Short mmCIF file of C-alpha atoms in Angstrom, two decimals:
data_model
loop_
_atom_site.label_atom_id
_atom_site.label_comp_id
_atom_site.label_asym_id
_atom_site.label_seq_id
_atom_site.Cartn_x
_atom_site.Cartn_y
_atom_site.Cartn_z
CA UNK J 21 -36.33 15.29 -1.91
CA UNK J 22 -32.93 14.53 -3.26
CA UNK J 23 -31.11 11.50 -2.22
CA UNK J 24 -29.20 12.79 0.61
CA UNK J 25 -31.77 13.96 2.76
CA UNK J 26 -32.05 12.16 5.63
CA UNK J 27 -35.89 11.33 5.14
CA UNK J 28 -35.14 8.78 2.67
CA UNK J 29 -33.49 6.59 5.06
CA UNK J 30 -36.26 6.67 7.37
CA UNK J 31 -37.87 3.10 6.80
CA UNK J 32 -40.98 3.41 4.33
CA UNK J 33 -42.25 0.06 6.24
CA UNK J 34 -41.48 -0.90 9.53
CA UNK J 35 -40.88 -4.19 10.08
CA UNK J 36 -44.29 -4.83 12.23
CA UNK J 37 -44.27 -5.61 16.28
CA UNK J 38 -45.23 -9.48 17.74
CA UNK J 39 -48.46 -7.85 18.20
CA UNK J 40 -49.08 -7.46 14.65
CA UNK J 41 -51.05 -10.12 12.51
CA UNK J 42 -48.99 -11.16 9.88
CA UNK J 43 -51.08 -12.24 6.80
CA UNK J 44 -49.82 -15.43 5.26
CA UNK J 45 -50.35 -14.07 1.53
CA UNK J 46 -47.31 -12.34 1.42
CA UNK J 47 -46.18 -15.98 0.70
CA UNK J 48 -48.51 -16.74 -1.39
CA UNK J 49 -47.37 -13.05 -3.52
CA UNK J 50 -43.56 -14.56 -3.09
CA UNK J 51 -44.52 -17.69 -4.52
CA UNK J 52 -46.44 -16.12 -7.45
CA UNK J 53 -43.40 -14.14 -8.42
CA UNK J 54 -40.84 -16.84 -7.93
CA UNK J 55 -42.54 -18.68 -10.27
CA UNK J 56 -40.44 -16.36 -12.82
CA UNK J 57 -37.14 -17.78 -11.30
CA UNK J 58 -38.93 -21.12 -11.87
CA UNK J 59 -39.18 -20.60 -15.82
CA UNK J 60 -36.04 -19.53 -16.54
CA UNK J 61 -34.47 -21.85 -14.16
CA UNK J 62 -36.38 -24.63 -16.57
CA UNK J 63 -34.75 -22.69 -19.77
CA UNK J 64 -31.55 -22.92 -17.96
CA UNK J 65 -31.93 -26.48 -17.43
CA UNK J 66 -33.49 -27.30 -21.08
CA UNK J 67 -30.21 -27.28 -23.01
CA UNK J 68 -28.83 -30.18 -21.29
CA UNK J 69 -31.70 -33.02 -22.32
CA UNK J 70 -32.55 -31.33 -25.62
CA UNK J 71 -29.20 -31.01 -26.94
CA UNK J 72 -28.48 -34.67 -27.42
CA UNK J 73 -32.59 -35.61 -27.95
CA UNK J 74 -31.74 -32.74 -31.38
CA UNK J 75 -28.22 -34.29 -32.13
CA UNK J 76 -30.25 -37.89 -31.85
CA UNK J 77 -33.70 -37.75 -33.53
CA UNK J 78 -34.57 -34.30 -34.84
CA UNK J 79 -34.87 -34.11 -38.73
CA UNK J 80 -31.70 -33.77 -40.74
CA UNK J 81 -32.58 -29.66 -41.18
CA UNK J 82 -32.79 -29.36 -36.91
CA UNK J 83 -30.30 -31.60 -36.25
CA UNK J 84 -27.42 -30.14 -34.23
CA UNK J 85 -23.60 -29.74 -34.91
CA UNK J 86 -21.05 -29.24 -32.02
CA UNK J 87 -20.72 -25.66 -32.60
CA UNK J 88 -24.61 -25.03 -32.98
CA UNK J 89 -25.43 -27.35 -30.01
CA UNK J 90 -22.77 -24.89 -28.33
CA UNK J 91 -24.46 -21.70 -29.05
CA UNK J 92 -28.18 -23.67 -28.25
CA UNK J 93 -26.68 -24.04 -25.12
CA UNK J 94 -25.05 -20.38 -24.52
CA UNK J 95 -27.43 -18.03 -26.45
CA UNK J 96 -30.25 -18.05 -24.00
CA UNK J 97 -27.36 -15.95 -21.77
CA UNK J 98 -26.93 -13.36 -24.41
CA UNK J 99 -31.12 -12.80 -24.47
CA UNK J 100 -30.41 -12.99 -20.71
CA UNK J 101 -28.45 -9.83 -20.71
CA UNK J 102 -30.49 -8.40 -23.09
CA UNK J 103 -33.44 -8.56 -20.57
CA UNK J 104 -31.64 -7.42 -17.58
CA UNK J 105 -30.98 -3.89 -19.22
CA UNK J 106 -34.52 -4.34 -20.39
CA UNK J 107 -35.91 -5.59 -16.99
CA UNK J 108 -34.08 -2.30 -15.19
CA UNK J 109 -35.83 -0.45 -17.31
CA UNK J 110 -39.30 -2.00 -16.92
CA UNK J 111 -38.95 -1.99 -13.18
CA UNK J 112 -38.78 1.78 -12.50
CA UNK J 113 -41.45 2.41 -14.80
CA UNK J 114 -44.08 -0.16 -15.81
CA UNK J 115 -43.99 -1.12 -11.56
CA UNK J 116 -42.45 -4.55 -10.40
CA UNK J 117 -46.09 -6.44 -11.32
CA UNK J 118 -46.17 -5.51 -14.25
CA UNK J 119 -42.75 -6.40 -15.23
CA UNK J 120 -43.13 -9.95 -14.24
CA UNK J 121 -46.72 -9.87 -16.20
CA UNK J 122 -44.50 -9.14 -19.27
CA UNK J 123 -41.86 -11.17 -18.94
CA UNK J 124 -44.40 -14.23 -19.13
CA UNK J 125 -44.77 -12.96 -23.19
CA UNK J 126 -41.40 -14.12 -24.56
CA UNK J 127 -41.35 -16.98 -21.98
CA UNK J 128 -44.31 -18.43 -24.29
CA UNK J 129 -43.36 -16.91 -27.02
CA UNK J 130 -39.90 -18.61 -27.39
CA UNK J 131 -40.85 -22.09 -25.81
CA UNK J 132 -43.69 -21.89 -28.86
CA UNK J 133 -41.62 -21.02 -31.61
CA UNK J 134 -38.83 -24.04 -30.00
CA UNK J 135 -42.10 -26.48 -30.20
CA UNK J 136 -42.34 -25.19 -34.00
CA UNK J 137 -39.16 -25.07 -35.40
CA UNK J 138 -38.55 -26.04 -39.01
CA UNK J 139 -34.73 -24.91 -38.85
CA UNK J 140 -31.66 -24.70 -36.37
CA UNK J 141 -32.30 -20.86 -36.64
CA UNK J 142 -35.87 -21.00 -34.87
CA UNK J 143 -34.42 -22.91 -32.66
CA UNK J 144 -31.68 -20.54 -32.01
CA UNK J 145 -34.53 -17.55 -32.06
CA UNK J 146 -36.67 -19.11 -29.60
CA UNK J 147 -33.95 -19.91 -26.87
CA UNK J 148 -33.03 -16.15 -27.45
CA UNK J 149 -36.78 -15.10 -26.20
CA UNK J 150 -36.85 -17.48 -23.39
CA UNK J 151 -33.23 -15.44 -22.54
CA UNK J 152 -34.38 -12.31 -22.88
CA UNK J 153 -37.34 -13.21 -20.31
CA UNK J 154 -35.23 -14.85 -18.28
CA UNK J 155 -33.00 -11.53 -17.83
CA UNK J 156 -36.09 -9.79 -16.85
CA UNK J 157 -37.37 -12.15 -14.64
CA UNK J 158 -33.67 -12.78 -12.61
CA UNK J 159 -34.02 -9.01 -12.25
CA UNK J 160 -37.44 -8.12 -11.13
CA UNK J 161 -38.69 -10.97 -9.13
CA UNK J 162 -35.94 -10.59 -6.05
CA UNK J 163 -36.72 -6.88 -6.56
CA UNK J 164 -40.64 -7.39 -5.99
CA UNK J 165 -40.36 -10.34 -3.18
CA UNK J 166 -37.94 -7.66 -1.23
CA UNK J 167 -39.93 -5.30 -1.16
CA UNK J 168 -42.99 -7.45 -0.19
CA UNK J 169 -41.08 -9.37 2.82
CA UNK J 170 -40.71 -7.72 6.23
CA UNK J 171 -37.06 -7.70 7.03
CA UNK J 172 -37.53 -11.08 9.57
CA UNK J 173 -38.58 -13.40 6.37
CA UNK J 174 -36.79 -11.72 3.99
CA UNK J 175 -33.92 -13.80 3.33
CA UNK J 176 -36.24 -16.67 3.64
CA UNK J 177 -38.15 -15.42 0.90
CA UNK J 178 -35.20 -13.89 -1.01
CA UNK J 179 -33.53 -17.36 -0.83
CA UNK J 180 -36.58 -18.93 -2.55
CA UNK J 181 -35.91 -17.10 -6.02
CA UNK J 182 -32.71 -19.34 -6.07
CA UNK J 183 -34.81 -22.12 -4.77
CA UNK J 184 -37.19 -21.89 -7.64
CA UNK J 185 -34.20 -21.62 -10.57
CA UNK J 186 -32.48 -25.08 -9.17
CA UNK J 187 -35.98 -26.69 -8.64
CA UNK J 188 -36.32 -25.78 -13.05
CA UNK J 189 -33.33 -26.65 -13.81
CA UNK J 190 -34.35 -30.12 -11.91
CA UNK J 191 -37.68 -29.98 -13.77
CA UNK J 192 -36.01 -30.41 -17.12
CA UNK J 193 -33.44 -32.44 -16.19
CA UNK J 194 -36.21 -35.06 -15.24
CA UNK J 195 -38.69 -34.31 -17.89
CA UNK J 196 -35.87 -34.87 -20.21
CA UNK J 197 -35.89 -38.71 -19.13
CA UNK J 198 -39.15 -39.52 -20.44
CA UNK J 199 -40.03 -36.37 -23.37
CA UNK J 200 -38.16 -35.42 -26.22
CA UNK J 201 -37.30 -31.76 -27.01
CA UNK J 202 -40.68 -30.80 -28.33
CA UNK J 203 -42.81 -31.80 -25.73
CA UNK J 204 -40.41 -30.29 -23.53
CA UNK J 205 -40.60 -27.07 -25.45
CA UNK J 206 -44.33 -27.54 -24.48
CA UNK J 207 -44.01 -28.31 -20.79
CA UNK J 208 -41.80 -24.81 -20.61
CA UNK J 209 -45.01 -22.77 -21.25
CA UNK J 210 -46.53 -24.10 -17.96
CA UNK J 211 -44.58 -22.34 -15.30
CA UNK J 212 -45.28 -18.61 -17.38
CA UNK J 213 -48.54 -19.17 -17.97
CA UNK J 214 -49.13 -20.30 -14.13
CA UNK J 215 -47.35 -17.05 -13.12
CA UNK J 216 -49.57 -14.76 -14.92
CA UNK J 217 -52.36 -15.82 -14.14
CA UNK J 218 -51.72 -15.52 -10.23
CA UNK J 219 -49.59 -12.29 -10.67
CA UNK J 220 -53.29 -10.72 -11.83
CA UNK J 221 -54.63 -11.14 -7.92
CA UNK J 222 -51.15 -10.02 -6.44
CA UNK J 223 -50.77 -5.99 -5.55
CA UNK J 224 -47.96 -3.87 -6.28
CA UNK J 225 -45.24 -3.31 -3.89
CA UNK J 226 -46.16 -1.00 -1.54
CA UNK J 227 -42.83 0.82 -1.70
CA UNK J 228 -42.99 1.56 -5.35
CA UNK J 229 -46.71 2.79 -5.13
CA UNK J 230 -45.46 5.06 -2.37
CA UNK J 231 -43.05 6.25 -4.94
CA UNK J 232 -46.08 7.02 -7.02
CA UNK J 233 -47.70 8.60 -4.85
CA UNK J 234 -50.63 6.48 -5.07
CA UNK J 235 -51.18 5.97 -0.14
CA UNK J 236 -54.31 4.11 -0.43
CA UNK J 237 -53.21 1.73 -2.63
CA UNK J 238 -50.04 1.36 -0.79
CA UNK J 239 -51.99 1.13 2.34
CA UNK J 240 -54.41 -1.62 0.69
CA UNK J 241 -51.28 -3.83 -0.47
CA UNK J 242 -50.29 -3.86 2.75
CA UNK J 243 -53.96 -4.93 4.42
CA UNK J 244 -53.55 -7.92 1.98
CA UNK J 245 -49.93 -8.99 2.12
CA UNK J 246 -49.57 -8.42 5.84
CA UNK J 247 -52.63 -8.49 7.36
CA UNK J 248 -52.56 -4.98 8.72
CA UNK J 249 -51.69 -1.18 8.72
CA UNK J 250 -49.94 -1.00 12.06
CA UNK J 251 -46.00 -0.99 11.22
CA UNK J 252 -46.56 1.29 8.49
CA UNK J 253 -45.22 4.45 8.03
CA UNK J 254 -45.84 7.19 5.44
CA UNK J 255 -42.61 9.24 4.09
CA UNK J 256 -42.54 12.85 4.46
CA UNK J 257 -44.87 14.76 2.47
CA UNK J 258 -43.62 16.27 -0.58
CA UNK J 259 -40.69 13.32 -1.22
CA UNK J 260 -40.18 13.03 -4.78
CA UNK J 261 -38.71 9.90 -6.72
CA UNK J 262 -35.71 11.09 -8.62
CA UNK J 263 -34.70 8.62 -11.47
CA UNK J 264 -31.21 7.92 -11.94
CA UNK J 265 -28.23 10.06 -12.43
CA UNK J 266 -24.62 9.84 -13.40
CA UNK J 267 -24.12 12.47 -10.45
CA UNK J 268 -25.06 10.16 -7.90
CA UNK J 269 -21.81 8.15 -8.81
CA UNK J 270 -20.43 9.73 -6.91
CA UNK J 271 -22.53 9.00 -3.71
CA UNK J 272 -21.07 6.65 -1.04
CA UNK J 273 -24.76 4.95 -0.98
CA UNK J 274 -24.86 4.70 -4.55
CA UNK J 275 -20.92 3.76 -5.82
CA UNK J 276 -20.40 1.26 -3.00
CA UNK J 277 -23.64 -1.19 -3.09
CA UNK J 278 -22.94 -1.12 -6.82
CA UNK J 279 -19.02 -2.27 -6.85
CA UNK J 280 -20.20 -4.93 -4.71
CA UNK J 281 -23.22 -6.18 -6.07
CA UNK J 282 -21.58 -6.22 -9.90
CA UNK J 283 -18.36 -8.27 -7.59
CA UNK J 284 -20.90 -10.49 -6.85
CA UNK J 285 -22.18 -11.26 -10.24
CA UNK J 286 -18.59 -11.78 -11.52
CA UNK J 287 -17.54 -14.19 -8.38
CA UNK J 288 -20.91 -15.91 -8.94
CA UNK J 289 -20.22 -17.02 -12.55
CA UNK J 290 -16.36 -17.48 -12.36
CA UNK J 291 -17.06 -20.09 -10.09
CA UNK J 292 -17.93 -22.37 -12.82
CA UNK J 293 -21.36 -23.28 -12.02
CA UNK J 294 -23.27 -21.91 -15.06
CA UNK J 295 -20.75 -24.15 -17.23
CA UNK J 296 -20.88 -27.05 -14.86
CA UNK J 297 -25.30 -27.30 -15.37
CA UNK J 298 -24.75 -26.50 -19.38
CA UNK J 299 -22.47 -29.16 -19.41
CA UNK J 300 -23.48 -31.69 -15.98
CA UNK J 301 -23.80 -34.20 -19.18
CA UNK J 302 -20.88 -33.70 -20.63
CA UNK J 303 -18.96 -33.24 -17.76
CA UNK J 304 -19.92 -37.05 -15.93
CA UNK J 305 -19.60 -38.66 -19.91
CA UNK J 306 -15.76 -37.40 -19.27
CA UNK J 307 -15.95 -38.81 -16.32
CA UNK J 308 -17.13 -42.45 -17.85
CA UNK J 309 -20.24 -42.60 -15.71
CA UNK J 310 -22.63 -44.74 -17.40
CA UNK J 311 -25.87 -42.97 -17.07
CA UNK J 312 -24.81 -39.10 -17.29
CA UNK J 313 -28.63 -38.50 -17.07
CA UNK J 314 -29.14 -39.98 -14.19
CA UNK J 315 -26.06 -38.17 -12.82
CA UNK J 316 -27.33 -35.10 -13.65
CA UNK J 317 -30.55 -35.89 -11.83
CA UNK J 318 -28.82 -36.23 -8.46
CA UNK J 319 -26.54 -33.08 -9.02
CA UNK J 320 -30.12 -31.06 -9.29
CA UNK J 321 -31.70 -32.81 -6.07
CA UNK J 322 -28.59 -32.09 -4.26
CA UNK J 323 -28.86 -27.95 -5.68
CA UNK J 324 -32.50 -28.14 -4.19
CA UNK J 325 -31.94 -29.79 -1.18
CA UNK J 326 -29.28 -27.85 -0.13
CA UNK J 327 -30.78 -24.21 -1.40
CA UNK J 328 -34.08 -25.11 0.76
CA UNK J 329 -31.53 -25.40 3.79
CA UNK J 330 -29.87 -21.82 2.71
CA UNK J 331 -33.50 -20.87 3.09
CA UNK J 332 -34.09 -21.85 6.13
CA UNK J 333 -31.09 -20.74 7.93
CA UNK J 334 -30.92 -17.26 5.91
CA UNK J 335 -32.20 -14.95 8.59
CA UNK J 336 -30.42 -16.48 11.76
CA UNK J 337 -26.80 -17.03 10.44
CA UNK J 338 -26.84 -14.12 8.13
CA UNK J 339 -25.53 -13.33 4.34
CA UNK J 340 -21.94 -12.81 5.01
CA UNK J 341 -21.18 -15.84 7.18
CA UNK J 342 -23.10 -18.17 4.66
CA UNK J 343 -21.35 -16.60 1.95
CA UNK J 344 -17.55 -17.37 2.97
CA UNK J 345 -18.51 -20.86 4.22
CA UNK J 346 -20.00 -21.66 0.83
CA UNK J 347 -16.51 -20.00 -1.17
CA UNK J 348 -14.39 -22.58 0.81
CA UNK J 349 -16.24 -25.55 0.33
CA UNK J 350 -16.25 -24.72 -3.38
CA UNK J 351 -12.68 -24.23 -3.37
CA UNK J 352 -11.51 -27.36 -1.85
CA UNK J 353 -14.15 -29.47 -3.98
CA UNK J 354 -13.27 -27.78 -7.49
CA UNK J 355 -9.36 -28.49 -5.88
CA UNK J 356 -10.47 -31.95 -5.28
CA UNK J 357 -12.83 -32.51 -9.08
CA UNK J 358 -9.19 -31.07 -10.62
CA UNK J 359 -7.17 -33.25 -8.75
CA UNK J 360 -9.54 -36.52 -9.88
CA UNK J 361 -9.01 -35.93 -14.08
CA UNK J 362 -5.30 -34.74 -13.20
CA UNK J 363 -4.57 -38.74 -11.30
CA UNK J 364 -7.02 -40.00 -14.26
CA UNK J 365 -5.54 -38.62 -17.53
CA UNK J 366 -1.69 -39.43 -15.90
CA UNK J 367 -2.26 -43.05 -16.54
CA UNK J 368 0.40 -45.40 -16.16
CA UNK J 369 2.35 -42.80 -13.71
CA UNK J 370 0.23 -42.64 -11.15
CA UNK J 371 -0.24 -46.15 -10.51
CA UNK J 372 1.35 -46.68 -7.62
CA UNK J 373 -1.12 -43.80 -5.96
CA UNK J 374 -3.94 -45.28 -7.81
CA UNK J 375 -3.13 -48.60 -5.92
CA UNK J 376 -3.87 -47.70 -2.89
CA UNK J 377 -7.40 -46.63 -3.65
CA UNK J 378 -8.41 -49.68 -5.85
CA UNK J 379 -9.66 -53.41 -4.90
CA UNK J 380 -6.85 -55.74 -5.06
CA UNK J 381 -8.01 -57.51 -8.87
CA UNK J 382 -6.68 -59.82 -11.22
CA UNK J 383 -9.14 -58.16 -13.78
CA UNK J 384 -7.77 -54.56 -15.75
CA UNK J 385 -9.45 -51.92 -13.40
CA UNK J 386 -9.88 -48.59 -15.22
CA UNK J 387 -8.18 -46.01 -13.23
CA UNK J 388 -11.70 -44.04 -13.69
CA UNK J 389 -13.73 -46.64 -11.88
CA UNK J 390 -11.48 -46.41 -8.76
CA UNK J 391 -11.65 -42.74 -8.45
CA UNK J 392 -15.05 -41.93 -9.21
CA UNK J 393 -15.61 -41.80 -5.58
CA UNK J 394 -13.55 -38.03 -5.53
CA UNK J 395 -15.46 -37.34 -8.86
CA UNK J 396 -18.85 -37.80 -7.39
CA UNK J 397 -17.89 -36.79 -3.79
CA UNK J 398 -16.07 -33.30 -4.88
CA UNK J 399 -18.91 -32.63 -7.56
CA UNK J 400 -21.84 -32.88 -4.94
CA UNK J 401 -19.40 -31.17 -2.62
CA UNK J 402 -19.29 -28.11 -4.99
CA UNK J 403 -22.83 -27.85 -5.94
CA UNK J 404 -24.01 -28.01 -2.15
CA UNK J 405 -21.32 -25.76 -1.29
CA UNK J 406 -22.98 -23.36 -4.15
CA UNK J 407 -26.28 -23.59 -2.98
CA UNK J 408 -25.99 -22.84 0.35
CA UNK J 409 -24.30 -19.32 -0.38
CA UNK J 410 -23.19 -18.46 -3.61
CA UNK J 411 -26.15 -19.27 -5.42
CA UNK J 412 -29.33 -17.24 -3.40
CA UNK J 413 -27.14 -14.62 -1.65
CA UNK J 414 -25.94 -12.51 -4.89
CA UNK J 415 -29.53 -12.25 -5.70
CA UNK J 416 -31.04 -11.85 -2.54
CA UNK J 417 -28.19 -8.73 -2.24
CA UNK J 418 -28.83 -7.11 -5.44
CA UNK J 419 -32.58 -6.83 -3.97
CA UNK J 420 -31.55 -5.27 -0.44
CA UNK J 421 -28.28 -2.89 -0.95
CA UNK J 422 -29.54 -0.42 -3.12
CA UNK J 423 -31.70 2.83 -2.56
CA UNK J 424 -34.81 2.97 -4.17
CA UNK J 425 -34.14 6.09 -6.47
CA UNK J 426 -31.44 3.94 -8.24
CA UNK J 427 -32.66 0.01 -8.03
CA UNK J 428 -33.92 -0.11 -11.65
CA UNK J 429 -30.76 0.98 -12.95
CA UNK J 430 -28.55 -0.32 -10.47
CA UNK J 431 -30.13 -3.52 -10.37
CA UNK J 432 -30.10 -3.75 -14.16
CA UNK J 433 -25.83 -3.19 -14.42
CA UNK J 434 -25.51 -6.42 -12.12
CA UNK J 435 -28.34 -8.66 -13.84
CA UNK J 436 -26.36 -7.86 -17.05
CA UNK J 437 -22.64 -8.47 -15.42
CA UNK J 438 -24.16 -12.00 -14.48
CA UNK J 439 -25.63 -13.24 -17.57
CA UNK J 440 -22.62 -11.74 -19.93
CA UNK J 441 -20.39 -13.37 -17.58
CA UNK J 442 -22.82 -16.34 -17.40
CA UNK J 443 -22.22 -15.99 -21.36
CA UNK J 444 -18.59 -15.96 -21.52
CA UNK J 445 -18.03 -18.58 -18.92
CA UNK J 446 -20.63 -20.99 -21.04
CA UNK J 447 -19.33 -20.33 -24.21
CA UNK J 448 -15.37 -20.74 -23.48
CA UNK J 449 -15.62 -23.49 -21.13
CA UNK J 450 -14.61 -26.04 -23.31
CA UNK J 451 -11.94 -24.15 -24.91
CA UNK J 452 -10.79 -23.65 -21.94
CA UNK J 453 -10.69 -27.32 -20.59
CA UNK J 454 -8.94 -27.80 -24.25
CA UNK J 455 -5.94 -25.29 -23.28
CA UNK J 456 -5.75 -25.68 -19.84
CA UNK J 457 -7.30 -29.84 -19.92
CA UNK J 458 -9.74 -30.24 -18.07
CA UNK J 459 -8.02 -30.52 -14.15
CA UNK J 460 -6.14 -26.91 -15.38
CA UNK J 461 -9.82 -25.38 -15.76
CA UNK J 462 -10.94 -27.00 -12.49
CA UNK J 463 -8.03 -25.45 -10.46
CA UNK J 464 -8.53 -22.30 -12.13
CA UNK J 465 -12.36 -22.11 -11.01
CA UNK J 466 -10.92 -23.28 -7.42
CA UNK J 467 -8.43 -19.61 -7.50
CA UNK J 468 -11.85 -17.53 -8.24
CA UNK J 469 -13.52 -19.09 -5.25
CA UNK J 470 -10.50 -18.08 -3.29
CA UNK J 471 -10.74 -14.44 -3.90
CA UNK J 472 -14.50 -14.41 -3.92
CA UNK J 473 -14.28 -15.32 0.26
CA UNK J 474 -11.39 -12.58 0.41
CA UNK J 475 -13.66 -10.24 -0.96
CA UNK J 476 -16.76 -11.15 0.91
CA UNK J 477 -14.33 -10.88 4.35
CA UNK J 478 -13.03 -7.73 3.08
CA UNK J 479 -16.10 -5.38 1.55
CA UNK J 480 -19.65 -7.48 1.74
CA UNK J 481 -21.79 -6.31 5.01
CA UNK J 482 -24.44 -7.96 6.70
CA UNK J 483 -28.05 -6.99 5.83
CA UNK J 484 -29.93 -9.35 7.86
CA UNK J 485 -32.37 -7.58 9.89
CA UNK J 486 -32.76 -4.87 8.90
CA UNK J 487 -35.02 -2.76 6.79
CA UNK J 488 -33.76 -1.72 3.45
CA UNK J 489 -34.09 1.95 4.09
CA UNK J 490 -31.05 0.92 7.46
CA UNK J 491 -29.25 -0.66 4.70
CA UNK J 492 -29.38 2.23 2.57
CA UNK J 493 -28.31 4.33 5.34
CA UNK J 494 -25.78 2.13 6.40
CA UNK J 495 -23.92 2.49 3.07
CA UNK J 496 -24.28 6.86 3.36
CA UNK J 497 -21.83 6.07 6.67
CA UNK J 498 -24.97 7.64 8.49
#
């Protein structure tokens, strides 16, 4: 069957009726393969307490410059990239399972040879493994919880990938309170090791064993992740699944989920937040918070508090509304962040603004102390604003807009537009809060956000409801 027929957007599985038992361990599959999200959420995360426990107490041969503790922070987003063209490629042919069962190998692997390291280039090589697994893992687990959801829990489900990443990134923010970089090397192998061993009792998708060929299993994967047959519908005999093509470029349902989702990547990234969670350290020290840790802390409860509500309210107000709110709530509070460090590096020139917003003292007040209301304030602002829309929806997307025939590779282009991106953004931010100082680079964060809602108002559609085979027909203008 080639990829215009109209069989292919007939839906493989129907969503099923009221009357339909629907089994809870499609949750329980969900939660198995978000615990991939969870891992390299935790890599993510690891940079920020382990950089200054190396530049502190690791031996004189481990102990990190500015430059290395930059590229300890940024490399695990070129192995990232790596494993999203890797992870595309996995996912079309080793099966969505057994993608994630792989990607749990360098998630060890690199934590282990982190815990070992005798030299700053171990330590280098094992934040590159936990990258490259995290690439794979960003890519394949929204991929398999898609296409194990019925379209009224998807975005619930979908959501929960992004869930999972804050919630690590949270994990090794507080681990990093009370366990130096070793044993926090150590606690990284948990979440990987946890996820293989409940991915072995999980099934395939049912839509990529129908791609197989292989009904009975299909039909068995869907006994246990939805607690029945009825709803389920077999595609046409003789359908055949076509890998990708450069021909199919050209194909309304191929060229237009594809602009968008690689859009979505870019706007995802320019936004700053990648270089804000590198840096959330950094970033309050500047600041002159006292305890940056503890700041850090509350900017990850706030990411996971706010994400579970994107969860929640996913499937009733929809991907495209949630996404626009979200872009203008993280363009006034990256306007307001710039504005704080623009009235705080003025000095003596703004003091007659500053005035007004600090207690009448006879005691020197630093101008920091009486703003760090708007610092605080405009910083929680922009990472709740994130989680709500810009951080699950992207992903949840990339899982939903593209035909099956195409996913892998499709899937794989906008895995590796994020992480590069993710990559530059990480790697130049403080050059670029050198150049531009630092309320310049806020600003210019708050102009991205402004044409990521113009181009969600503009070209992004709504998916919710509906099957992904609608979506996929949707997108052919049929």
């Amino acid at each position: 069957m080639s990829p215009e027929d109209p069989e292919e957007t007939l839906p493989l599985l129907r969503p099923p009726d009221a009357s339909v038992p629907r089994g809870r361990r499609v949750f329980l599959a969900a939660f198995a393969a978000a615990l991939g999200p969870l891992s390299f959420g935790y890599a993510l995360g690891y940079s920020s307490p382990a950089i200054p426990s190396l530049q502190r107490t690791a031996p004189p041969a481990l102990r990190l410059g500015d430059d290395a503790a930059s590229w300890f922070g940024a490399i695990v987003t070129l192995g990232a990239a790596a494993g999203g063209v890797l992870g595309g490629w996995l996912v079309d042919r080793a099966g969505r399972k057994l993608s994630l069962l792989l990607c749990t190998v360098p998630f060890v692997t690199g934590f282990a040879v982190i815990t070992a390291a005798r030299n700053v280039w171990m330590l280098l090589g094992g934040r590159l493994l936990t990258g490259l697994a995290c690439g794979v893992a960003s890519l394949v687990a929204p991929v398999y919880i898609s296409e194990i959801a019925y379209p009224a829990v998807r975005g619930l489900l979908g959501s929960c990938v992004q869930l999972m990443v804050v919630t690590g990134i949270l994990l090794a923010y507080v681990a990093g309170w009370v366990l130096e970089w070793r044993w926090l090397a150590v606690l990284g192998c948990v979440p990987p090791t946890l996820m293989l061993l409940l991915m072995c009792f999980m099934p395939e998708t049912p839509r990529f064993l129908l791609t197989q060929h292989q009904h009975q299993e299909a039909m068995a994967a869907l006994r246990f992740l939805w607690g029945s047959e009825e709803g389920w519908e077999e595609p046409p005999v003789g359908a055949e699944h076509q890998g990708f093509q450069l021909a199919m470029l050209r194909r309304p349902g191929v060229y237009k989920p594809l602009i968008i989702g690689i859009s979505l990547m870019a706007f995802q990234q320019l936004s700053g937040v990648n270089a804000i969670m590198f840096y959330a350290k950094t970033i309050f020290e500047e600041a002159k918070f006292k305890d940056s840790s503890l700041a850090s802390v509350t900017v990850g409860i706030i990411q996971v508090l706010f994400t579970a509500v994107a969860a929640l309210i996913m499937d009733r107000a929809g991907r495209r509304l949630l996404l626009a709110l979200s872009g203008v709530v993280m363009v006034f509070s990256m306007s307001a962040f710039g504005t704080y460090f623009k009235l705080t590096q003025s000095g003596p020139s703004n003091s007659s603004l500053v005035s007004l917003l600090v207690p009448i003292s006879t005691e020197p007040v630093d101008v920091h102390v009486g703003l760090a209301w708007l610092a605080v304030g405009s910083m929680c602002l922009f990472i709740a604003g994130f989680a709500v829309g810009w951080g699950p929806i992207p992903w949840l997307l990339m899982s939903e807009i593209f035909p099956l025939h195409v996913k892998g590779v499709a899937t794989g282009v906008c895995v590796l537009t994020n992480w590069f991106m993710a990559f530059l953004v990480t790697k130049a931010f403080s050059s670029v809060m050198e150049i531009l100082k630092p309320y310049g680079a806020f600003w210019l964060t708050a102009a991205f956000c402004i044409l990521s809602v113009l181009f969600t108002l503009t070209f992004v559609p709504e998916t919710k409801g509906r099957t992904l085979e609608q979506i996929t027909a949707y997108f052919e203008g049929r």
